[in-house]
XYZ file of C-alpha atoms in Angstrom:
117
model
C -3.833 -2.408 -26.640
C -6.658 -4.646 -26.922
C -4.742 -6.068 -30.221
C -1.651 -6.547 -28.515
C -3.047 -8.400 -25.448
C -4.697 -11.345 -28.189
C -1.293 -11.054 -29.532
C 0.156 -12.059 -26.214
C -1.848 -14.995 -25.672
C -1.553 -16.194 -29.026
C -4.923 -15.156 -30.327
C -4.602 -13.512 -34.376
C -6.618 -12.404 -36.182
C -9.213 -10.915 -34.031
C -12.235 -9.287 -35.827
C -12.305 -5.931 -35.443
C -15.838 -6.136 -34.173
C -14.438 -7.986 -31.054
C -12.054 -5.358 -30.795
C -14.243 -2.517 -30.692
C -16.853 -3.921 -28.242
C -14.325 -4.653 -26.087
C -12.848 -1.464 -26.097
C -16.477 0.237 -25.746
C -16.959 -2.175 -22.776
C -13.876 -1.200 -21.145
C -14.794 2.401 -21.583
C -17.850 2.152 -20.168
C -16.363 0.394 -17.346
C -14.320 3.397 -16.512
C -16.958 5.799 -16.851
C -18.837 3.936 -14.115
C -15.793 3.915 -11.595
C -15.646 0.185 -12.017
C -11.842 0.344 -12.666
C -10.351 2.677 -9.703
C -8.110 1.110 -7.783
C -8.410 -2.734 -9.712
C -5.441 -3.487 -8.291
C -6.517 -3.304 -4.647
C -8.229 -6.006 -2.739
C -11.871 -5.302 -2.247
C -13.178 -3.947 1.452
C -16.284 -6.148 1.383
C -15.444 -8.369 -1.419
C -13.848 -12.333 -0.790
C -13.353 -14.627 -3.157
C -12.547 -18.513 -3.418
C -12.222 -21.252 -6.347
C -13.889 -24.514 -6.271
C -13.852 -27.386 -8.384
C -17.044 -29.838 -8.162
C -16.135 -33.328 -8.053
C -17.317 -36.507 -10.273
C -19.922 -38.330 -9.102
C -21.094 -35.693 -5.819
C -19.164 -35.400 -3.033
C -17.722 -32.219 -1.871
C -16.013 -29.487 -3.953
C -12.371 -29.321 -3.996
C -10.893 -25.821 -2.643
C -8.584 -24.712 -5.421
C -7.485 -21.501 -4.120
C -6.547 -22.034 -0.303
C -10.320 -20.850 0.983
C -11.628 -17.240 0.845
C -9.248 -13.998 0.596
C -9.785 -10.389 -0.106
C -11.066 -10.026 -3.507
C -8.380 -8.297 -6.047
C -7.379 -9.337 -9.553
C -4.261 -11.377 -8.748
C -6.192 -13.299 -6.150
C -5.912 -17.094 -7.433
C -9.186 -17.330 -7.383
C -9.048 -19.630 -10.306
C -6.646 -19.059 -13.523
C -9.005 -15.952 -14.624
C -11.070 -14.097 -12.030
C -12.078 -11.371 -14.904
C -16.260 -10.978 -14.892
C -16.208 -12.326 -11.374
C -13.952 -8.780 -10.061
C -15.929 -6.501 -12.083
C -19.399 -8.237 -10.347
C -17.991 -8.493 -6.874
C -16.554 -4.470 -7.111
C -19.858 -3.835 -8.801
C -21.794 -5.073 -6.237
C -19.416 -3.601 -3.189
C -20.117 -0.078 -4.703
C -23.780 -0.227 -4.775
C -23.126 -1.691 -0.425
C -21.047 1.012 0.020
C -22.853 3.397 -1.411
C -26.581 2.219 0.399
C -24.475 1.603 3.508
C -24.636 -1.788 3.145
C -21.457 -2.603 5.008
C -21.811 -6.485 5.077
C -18.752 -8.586 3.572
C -19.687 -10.860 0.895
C -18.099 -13.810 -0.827
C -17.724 -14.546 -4.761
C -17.267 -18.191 -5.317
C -16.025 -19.529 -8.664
C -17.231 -22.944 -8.974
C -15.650 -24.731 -12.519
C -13.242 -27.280 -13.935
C -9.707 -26.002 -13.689
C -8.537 -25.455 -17.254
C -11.783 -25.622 -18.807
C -13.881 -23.680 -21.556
C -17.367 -22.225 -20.552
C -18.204 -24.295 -23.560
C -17.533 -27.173 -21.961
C -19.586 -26.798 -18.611
């Protein structure tokens, strides 16, 4: 469950508000397809990590340059909102045969908060 999974990764306590949304969330994920097959790499989709340097200068390649988008990818340590956008976006190719390959680059500190960008 939702519970159990903050439970894992040491989150308590979390508000049953949070809980519900992201169950709803999840739901409606499903009902739009979003979640068949999650575990297979995209057809269209790649995906890379980047990490911008200090001062300019070139981005460091984190996860060994682009590979077939999936959810185990090492694209960075999470690669959550960044599968359900590239799988959202390779349905609505596929489905206006749009067959063009497309890459989803996540470009952050390694280790850090959103808050923190």
């Amino acid at each position: 469950t939702i519970r159990d999974a903050g439970a894992d990764t040491g989150q308590t306590n979390v508000p049953e508000s949070v809980i519900q949304t992201l169950t709803n969330e999840i739901v409606k994920l499903q009902a739009l397809g979003l979640l068949d097959g999650i575990g297979e790499p995209l057809a269209l989709g790649k995906c890379s990590f980047v990490e911008p340097r200090k001062m300019g200068g070139n981005p460091r390649q984190v996860s060994g340059g682009s590979k077939p988008t999936k959810w185990d990818a090492d694209c960075g340590h999470s690669f959550g909102h960044e599968l359900i956008f590239s799988k959202t976006l390779e349905k609505l190719m596929l489905e206006t045969d749009q067959g063009r390959s497309f890459e989803t680059v996540k470009n952050a500190l390694g280790g850090s908060k959103i808050s923190e960008w």
